[in-house]
mmCIF file of C-alpha atoms in Angstrom:
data_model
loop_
_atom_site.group_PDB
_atom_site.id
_atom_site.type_symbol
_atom_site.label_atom_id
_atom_site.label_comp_id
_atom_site.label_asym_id
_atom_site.label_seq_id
_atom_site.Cartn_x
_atom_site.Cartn_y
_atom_site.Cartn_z
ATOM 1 C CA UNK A 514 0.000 0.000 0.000
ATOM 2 C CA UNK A 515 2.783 2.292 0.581
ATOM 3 C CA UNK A 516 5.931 2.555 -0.873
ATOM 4 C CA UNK A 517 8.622 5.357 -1.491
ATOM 5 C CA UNK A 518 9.800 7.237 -4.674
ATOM 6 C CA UNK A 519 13.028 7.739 -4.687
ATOM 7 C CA UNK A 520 13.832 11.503 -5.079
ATOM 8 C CA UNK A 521 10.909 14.263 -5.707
ATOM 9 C CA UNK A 522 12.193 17.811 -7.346
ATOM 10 C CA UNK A 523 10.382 20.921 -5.818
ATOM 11 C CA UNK A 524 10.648 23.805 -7.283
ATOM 12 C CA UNK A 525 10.943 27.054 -4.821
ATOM 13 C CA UNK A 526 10.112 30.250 -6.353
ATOM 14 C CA UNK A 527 11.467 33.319 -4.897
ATOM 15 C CA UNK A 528 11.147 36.889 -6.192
ATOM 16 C CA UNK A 529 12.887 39.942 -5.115
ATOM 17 C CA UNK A 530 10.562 42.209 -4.186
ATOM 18 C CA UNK A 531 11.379 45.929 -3.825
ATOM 19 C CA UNK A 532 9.274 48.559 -2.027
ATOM 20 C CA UNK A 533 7.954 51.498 -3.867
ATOM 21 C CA UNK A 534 9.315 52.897 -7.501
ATOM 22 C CA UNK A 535 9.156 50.205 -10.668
ATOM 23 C CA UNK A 536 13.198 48.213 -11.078
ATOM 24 C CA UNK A 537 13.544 45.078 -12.752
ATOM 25 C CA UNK A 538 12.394 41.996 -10.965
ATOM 26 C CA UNK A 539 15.185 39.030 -11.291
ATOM 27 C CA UNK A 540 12.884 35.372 -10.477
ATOM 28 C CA UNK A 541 15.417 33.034 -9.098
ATOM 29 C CA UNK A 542 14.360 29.481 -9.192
ATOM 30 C CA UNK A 543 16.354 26.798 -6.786
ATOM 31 C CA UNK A 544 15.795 23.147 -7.619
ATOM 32 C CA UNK A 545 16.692 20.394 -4.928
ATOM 33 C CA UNK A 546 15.881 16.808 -4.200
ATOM 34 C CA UNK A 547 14.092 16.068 -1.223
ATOM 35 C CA UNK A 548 12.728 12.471 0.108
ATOM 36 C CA UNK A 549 8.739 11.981 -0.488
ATOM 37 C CA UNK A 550 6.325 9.430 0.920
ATOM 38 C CA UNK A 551 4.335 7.893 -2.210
ATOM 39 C CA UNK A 552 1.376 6.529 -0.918
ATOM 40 C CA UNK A 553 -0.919 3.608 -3.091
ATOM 41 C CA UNK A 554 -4.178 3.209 -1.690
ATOM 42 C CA UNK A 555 -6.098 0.165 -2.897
ATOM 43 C CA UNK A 556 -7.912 -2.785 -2.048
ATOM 44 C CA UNK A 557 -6.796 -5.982 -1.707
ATOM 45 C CA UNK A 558 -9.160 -7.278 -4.596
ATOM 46 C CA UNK A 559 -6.601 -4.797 -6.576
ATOM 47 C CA UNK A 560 -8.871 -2.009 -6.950
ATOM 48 C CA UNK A 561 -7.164 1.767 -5.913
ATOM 49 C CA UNK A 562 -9.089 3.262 -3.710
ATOM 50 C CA UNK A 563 -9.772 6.447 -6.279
ATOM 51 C CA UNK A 564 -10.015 9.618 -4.701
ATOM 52 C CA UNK A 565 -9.360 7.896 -0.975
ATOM 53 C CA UNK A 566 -9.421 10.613 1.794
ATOM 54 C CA UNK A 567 -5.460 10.727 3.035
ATOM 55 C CA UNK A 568 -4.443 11.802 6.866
ATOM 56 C CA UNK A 569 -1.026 12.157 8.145
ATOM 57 C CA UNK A 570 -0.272 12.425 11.888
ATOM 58 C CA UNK A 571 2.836 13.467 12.879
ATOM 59 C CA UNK A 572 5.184 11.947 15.210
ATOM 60 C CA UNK A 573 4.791 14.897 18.002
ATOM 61 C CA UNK A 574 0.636 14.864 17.670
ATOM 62 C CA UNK A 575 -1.148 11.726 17.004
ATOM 63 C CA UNK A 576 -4.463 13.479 18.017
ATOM 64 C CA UNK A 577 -4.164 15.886 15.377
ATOM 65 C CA UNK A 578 -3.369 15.815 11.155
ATOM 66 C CA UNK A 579 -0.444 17.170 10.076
ATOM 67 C CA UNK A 580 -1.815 17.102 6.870
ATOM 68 C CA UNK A 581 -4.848 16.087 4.511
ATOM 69 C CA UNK A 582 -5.525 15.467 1.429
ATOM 70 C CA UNK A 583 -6.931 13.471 -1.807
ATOM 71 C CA UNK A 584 -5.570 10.465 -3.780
ATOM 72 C CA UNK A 585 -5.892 10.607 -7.268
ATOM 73 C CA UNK A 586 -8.163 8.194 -9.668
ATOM 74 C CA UNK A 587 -4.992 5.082 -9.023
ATOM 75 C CA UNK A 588 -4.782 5.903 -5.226
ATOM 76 C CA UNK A 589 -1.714 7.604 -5.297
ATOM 77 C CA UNK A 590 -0.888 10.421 -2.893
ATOM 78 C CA UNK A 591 2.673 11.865 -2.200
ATOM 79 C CA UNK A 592 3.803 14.350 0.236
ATOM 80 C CA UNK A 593 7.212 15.208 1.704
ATOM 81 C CA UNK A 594 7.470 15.247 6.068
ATOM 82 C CA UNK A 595 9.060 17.946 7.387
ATOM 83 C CA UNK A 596 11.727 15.548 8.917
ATOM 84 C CA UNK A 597 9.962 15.588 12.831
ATOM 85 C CA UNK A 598 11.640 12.505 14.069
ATOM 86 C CA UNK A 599 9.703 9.560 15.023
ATOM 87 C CA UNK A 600 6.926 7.514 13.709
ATOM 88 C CA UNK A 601 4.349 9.067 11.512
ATOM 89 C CA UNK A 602 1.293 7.394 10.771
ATOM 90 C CA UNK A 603 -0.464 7.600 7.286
ATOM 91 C CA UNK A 604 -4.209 6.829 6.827
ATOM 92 C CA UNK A 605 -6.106 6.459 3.927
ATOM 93 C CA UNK A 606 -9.911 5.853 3.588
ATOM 94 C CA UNK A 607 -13.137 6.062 1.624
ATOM 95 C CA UNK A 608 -16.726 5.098 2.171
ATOM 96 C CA UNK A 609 -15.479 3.441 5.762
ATOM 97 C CA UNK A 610 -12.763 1.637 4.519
ATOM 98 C CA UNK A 611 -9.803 2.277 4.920
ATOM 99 C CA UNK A 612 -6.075 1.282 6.362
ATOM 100 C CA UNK A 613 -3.031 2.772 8.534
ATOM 101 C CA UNK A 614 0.401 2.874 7.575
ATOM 102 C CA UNK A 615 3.062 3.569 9.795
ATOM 103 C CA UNK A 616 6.690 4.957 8.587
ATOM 104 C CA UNK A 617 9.859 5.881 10.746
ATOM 105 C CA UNK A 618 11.735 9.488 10.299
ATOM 106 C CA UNK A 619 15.377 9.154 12.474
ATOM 107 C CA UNK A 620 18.174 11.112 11.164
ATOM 108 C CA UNK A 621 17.181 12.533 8.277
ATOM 109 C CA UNK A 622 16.668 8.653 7.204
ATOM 110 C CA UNK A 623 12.894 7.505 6.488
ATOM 111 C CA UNK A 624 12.351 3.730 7.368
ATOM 112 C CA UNK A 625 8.600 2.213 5.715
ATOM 113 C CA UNK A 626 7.188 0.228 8.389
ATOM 114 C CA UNK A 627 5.567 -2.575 6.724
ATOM 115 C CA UNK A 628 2.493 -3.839 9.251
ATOM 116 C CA UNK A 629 2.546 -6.495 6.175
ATOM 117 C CA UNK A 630 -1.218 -5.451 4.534
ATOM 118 C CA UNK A 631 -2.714 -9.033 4.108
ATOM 119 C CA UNK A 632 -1.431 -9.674 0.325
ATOM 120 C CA UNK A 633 -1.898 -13.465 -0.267
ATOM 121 C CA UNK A 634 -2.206 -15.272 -3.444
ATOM 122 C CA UNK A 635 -5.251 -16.924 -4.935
ATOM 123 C CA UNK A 636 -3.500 -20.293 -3.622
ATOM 124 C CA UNK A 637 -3.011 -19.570 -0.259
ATOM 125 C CA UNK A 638 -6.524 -18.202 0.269
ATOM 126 C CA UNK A 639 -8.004 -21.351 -0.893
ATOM 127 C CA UNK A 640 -5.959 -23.173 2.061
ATOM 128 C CA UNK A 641 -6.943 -20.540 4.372
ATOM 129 C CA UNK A 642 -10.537 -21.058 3.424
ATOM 130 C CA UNK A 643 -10.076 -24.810 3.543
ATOM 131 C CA UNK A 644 -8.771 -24.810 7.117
ATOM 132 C CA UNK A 645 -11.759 -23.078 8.183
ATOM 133 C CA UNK A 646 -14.651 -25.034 6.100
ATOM 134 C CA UNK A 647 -12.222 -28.066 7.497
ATOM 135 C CA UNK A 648 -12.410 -26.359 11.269
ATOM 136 C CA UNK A 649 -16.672 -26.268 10.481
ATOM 137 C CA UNK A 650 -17.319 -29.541 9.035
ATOM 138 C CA UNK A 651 -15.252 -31.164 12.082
ATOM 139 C CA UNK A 652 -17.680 -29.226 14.282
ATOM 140 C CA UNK A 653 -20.640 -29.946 12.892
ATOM 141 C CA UNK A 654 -19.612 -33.887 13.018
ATOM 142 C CA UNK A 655 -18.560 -33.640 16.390
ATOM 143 C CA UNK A 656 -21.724 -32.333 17.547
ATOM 144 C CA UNK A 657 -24.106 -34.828 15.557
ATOM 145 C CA UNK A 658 -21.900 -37.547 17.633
ATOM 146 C CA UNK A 659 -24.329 -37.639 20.394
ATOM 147 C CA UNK A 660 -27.434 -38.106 18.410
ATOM 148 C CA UNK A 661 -25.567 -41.149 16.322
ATOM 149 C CA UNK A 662 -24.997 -42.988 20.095
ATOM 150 C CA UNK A 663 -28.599 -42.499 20.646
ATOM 151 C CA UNK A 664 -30.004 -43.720 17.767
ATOM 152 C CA UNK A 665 -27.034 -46.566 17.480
ATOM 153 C CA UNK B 755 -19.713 -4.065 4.761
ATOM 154 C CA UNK B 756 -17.063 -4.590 7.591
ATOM 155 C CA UNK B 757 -15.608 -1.032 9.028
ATOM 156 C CA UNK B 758 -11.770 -2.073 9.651
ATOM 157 C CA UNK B 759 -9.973 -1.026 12.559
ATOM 158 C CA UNK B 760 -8.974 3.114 12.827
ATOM 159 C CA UNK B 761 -11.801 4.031 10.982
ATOM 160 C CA UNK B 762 -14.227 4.919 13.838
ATOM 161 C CA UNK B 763 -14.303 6.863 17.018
ATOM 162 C CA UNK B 764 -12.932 5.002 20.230
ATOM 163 C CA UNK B 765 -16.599 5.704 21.581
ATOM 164 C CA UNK B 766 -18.458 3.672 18.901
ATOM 165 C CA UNK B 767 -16.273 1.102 18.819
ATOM 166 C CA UNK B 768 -16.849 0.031 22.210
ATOM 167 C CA UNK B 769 -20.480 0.837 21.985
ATOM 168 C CA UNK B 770 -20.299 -1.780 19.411
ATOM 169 C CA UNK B 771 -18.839 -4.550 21.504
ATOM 170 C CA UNK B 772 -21.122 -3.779 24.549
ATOM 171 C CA UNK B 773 -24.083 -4.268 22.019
ATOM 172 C CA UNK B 774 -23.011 -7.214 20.120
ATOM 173 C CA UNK B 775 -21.866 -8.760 23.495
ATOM 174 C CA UNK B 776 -25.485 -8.322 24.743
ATOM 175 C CA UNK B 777 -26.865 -9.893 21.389
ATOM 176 C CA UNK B 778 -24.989 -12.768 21.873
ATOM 177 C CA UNK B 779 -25.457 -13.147 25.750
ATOM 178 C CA UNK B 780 -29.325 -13.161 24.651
ATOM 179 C CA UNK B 781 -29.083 -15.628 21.845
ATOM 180 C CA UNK B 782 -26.949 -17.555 23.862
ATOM 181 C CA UNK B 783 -29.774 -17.772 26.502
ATOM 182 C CA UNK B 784 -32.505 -18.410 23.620
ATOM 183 C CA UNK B 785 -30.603 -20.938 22.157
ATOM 184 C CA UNK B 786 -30.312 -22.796 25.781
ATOM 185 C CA UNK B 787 -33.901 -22.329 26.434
ATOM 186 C CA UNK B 788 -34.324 -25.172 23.386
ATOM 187 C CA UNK B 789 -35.075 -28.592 23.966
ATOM 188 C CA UNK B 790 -31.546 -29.806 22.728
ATOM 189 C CA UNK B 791 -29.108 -26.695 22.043
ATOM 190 C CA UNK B 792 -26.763 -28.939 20.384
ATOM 191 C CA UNK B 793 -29.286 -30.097 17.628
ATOM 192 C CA UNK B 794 -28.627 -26.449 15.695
ATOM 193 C CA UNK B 795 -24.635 -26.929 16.104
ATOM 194 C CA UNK B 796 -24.226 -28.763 12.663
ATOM 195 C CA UNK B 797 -25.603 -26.753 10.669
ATOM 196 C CA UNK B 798 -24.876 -22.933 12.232
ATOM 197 C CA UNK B 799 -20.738 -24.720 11.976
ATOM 198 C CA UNK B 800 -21.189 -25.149 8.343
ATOM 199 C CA UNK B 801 -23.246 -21.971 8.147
ATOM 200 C CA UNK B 802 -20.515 -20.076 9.383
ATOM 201 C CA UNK B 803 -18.071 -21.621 7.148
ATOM 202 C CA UNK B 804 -20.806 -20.271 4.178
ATOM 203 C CA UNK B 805 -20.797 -16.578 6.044
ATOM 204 C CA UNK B 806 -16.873 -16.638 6.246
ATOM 205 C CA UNK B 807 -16.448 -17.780 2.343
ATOM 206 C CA UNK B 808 -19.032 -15.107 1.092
ATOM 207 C CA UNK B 809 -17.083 -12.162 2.251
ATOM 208 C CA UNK B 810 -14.202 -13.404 -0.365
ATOM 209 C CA UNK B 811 -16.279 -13.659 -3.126
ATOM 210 C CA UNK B 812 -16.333 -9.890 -4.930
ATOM 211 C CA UNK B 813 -19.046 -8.639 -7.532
ATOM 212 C CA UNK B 814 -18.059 -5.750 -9.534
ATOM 213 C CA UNK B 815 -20.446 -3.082 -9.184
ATOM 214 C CA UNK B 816 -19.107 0.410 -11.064
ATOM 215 C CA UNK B 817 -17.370 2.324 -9.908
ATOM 216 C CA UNK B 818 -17.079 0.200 -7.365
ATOM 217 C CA UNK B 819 -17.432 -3.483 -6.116
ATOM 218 C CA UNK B 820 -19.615 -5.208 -3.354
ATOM 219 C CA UNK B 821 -18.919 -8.877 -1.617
ATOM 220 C CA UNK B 822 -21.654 -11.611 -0.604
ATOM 221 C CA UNK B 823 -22.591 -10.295 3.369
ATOM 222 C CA UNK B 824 -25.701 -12.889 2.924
ATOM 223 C CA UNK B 825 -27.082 -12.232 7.273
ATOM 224 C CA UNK B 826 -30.599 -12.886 5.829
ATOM 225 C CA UNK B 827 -29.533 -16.381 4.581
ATOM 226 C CA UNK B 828 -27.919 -17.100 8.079
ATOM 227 C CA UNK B 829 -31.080 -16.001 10.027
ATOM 228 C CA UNK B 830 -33.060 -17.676 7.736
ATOM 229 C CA UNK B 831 -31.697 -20.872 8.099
ATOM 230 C CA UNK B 832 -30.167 -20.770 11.592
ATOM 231 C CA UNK B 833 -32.508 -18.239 13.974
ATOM 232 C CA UNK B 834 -30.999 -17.018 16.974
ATOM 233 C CA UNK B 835 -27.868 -19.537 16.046
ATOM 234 C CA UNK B 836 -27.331 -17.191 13.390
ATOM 235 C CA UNK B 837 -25.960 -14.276 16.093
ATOM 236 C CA UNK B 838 -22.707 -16.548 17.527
ATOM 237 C CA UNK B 839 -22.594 -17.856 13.909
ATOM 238 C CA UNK B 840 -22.263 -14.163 13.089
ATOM 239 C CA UNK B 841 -19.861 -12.980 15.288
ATOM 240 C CA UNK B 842 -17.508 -16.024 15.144
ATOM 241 C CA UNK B 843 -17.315 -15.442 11.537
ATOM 242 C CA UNK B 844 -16.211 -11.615 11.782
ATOM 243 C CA UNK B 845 -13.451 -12.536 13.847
ATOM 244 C CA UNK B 846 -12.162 -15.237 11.133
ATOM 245 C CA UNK B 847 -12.619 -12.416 8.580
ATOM 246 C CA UNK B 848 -10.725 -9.959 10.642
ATOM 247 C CA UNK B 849 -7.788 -12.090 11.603
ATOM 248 C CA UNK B 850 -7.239 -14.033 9.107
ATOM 249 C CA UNK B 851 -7.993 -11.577 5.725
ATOM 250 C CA UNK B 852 -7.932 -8.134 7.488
ATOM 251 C CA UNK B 853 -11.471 -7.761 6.599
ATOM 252 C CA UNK B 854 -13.165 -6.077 9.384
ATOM 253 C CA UNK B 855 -11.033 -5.229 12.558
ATOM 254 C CA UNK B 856 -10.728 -6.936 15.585
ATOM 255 C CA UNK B 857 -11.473 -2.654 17.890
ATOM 256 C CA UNK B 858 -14.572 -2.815 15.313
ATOM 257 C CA UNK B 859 -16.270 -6.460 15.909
ATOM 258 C CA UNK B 860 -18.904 -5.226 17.497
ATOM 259 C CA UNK B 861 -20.308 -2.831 15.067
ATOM 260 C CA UNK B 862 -19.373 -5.057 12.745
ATOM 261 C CA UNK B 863 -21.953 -7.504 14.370
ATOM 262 C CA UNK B 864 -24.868 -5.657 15.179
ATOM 263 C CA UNK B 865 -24.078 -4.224 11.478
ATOM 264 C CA UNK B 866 -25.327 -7.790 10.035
ATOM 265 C CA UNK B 867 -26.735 -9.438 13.310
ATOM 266 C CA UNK B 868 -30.108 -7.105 13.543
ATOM 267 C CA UNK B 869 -30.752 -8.097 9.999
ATOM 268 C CA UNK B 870 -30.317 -11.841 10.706
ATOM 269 C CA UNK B 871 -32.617 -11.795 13.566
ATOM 270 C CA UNK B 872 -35.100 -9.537 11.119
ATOM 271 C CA UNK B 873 -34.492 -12.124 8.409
ATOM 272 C CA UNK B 874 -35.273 -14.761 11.224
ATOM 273 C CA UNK B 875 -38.519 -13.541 12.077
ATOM 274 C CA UNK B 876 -40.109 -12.322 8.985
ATOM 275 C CA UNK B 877 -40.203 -15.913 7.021
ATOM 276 C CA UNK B 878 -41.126 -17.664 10.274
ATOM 277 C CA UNK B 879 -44.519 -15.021 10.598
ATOM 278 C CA UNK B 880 -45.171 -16.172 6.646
ATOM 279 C CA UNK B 881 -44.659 -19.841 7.415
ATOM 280 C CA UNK B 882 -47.967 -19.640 9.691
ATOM 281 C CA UNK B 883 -50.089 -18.024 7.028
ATOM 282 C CA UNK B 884 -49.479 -21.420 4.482
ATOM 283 C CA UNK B 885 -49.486 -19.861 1.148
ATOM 284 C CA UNK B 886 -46.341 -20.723 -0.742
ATOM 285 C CA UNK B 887 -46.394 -17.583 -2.696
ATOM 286 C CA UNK B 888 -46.657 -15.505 0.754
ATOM 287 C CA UNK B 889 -43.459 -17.554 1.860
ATOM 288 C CA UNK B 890 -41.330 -17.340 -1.098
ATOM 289 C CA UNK B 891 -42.027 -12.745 -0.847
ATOM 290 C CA UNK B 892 -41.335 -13.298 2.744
ATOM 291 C CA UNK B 893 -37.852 -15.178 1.863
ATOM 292 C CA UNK B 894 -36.853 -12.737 -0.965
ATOM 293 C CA UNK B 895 -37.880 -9.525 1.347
ATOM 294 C CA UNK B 896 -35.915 -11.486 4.427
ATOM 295 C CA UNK B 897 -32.641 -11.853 2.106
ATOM 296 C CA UNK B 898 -32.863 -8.249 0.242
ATOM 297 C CA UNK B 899 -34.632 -6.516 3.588
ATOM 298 C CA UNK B 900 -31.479 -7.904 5.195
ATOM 299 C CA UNK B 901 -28.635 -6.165 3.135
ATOM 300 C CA UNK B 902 -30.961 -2.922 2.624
ATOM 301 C CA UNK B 903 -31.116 -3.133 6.861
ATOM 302 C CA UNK B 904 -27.119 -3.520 7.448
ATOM 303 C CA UNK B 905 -26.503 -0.942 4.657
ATOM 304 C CA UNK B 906 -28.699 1.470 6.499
ATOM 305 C CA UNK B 907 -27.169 0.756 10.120
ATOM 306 C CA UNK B 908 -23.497 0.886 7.689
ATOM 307 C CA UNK B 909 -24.175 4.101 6.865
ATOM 308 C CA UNK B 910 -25.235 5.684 10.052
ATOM 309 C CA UNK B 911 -22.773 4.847 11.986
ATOM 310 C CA UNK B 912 -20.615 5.991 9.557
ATOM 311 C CA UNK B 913 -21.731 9.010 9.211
ATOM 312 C CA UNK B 914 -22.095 9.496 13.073
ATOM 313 C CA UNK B 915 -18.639 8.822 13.584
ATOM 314 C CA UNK B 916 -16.996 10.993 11.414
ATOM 315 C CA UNK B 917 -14.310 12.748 12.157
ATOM 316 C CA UNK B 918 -13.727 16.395 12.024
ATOM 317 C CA UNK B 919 -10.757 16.512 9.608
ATOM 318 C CA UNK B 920 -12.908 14.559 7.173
ATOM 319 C CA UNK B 921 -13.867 16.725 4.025
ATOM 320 C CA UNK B 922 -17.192 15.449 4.577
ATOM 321 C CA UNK B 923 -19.183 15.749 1.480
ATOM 322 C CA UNK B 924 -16.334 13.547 -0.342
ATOM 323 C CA UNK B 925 -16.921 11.567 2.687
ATOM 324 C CA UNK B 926 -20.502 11.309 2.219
ATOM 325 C CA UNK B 927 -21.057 10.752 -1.485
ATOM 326 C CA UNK B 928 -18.567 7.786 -1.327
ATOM 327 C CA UNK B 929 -20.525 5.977 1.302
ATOM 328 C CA UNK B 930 -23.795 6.842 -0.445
ATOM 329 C CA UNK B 931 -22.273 5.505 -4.177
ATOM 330 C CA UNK B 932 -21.121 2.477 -1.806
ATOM 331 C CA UNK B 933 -24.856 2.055 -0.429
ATOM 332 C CA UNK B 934 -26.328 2.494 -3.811
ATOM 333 C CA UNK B 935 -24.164 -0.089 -5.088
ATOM 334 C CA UNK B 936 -25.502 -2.734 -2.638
ATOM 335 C CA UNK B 937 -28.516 -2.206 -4.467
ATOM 336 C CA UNK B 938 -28.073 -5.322 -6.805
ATOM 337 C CA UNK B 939 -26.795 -7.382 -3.449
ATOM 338 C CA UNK B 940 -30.279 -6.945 -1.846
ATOM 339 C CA UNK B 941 -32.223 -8.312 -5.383
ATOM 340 C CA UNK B 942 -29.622 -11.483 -5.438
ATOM 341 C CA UNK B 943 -29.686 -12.335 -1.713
ATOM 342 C CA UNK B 944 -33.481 -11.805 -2.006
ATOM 343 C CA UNK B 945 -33.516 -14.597 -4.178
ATOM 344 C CA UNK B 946 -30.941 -16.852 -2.834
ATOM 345 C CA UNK B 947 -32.834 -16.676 0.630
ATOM 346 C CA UNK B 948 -36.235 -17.095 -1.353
ATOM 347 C CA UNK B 949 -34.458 -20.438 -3.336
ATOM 348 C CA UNK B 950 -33.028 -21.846 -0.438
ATOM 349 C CA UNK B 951 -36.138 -21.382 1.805
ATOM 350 C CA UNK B 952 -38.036 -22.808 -0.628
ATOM 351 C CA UNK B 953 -36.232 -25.800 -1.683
ATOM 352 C CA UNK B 954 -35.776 -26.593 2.090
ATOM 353 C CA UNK B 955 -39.902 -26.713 2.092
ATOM 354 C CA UNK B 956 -39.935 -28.813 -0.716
ATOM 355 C CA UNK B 957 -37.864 -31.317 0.350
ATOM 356 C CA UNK B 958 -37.130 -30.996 4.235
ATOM 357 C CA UNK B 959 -40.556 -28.820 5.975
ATOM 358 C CA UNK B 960 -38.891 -29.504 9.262
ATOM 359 C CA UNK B 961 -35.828 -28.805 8.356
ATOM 360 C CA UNK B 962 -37.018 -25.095 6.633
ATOM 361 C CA UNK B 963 -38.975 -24.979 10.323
ATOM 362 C CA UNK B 964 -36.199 -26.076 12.465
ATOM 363 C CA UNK B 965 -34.759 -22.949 13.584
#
């Protein structure tokens, strides 16, 4: 659901501006690298979650967003943290779904912190659902026991 | 139809699990109250094992997609059985495919366990009156009256628990294109409750009476 691109250019636009009487205006334009989160939002049918709702909570105030905002029509988002150290927590959600992700800022590095989003192939849901209709049927045997004794 | 964990206010949440915990204390008690308790066992196990499979099998619905929640089929067939059925079921969703959370069980089962006990009652109050064609628009309006039910109680908690930082008319249309879309659900499991009901008459009455 969440993964990182590697380097995101922002453009800074400054302008000199001088008070009163008209003088030429030089626009200076810096360009840098800085780290960005890229969020994907989806389901795990592999639908995005288009237009998911995104929250980001800060290390220093889980209570309160640092920042919202929109994913776009393949449930992308991307923002850059202002480099608070500590764990930041990333939420998106629409229509009362929805999931947490959880990433680590500590020394100007930024760790993902995978909580492993259930991702499990066609195969190993079938055994997953096997166990369980397995788990049922032995149930449902077990508790027809009793009758069999009677009527035996 | 399952609200995952985070999603809701700490409030709700354990609202939920105070509510569903009192649903299943009750049909717990019910279920004793029968002349054997362990006759329904069978057949709520396997039901559950139904429930659990239904919430991995996804129709597309544009723009978005719906799974089977089929509570009118379980309290249908299974009565007050159909409330532990219910809530054992969740917590296999939520643990083992992250469907549901674990902090949201409880809404998650009053969410579809009122609509099984609706589903429960309405087919039984047809069964007295004899006419087949009564029972069979009392099992399609227990299977879609059930989804239409779960999508309403969905939506309002939903929509009581949202959060400030929301932008809430985004919010708000999602939910209501998700509600809209569960429109098709409530026709099929209309039917499917209807068929099943009605087969079980045909070839088992006591075993379409049993619960």
């Amino acid at each position: 659901m969440q993964s990182f691109s590697g380097r995101l250019f922002v453009i800074t636009l400054g302008a000199l501006l001088l008070p009163s009487h008209a003088q030429a205006h030089a626009a200076l334009i810096t360009l840098g690298p800085v780290e960005a989160i890229e969020i994907h939002a989806g389901y795990d049918t592999g639908e995005a979650m288009r237009g998911a709702q995104i929250v980001v909570y800060a290390p220093d105030n889980p209570a309160q967003p640092w920042l919202t905002g929109t994913a776009d029509d393949s449930g992308r988002f991307v923002f850059v943290p202002d480099g608070t150290p500590g764990r930041w927590a990333v939420q998106a959600r629409e229509a009362g779904h929805g999931a947490m992700s959880y990433f680590i800022v500590e020394g100007g590095e930024t760790t993902a912190l995978l909580p492993a989003p259930a991702q499990y192939d066609p195969l190993q849901r079938l055994v997953m659902l096997a166990s369980i209709v397995w788990g049922a049927i032995g149930t449902a045997l077990y508790f027809r026991r009793p009758r069999q004794r009677e009527r035996a | 139809m399952h609200i995952p964990d985070g999603i809701l206010p700490v409030g709700l949440a354990i609202s939920g699990w105070i509510a569903t915990g009192g649903l299943v204390a009750l049909s717990v008690k019910r279920i004793e109250s029968r002349p054997d308790p362990r006759a329904g066992i069978p057949r709520a196990a396997m039901m559950t094992a139904v429930f659990f499979a239904a919430s991995l099998i996804h129709i597309p619905v544009p723009p978005t997609s719906v799974h089977l929640m089929l509570s009118g089929l379980m309290g249908a067939m299974l009565g007050w059985y159909a409330i532990p059925a219910i809530a054992i079921g969740l917590f296999l969703q939520a643990v083992m495919f992250g469907h549901g959370g674990l902090t949201t069980l409880g809404v998650n089962g009053i969410i579809l366990g009122l609509p099984a006990l609706a589903a429960f009652a309405l087919p039984r109050q047809a069964n007295r009156t004899g006419s087949a064609l009564v029972q069979s628009a009392a099992g399609f309006a227990a299977g879609a009256g059930a989804i239409l039910f779960a999508v309403a109680l969905f939506t309002t908690i939903l929509l009581a628990g949202l959060p400030a930082h929301l932008d809430a008319d985004a919010e708000r249309v999602a939910i209501l294109t998700l509600a809209v879309a569960h429109l098709p659900l409530a026709l099929a499991e209309g039917l499917v409750v209807a068929a099943v009901l009605g087969f079980l008459r045909r070839v088992s009455p006591e075993l379409a009476h049993a619960s």
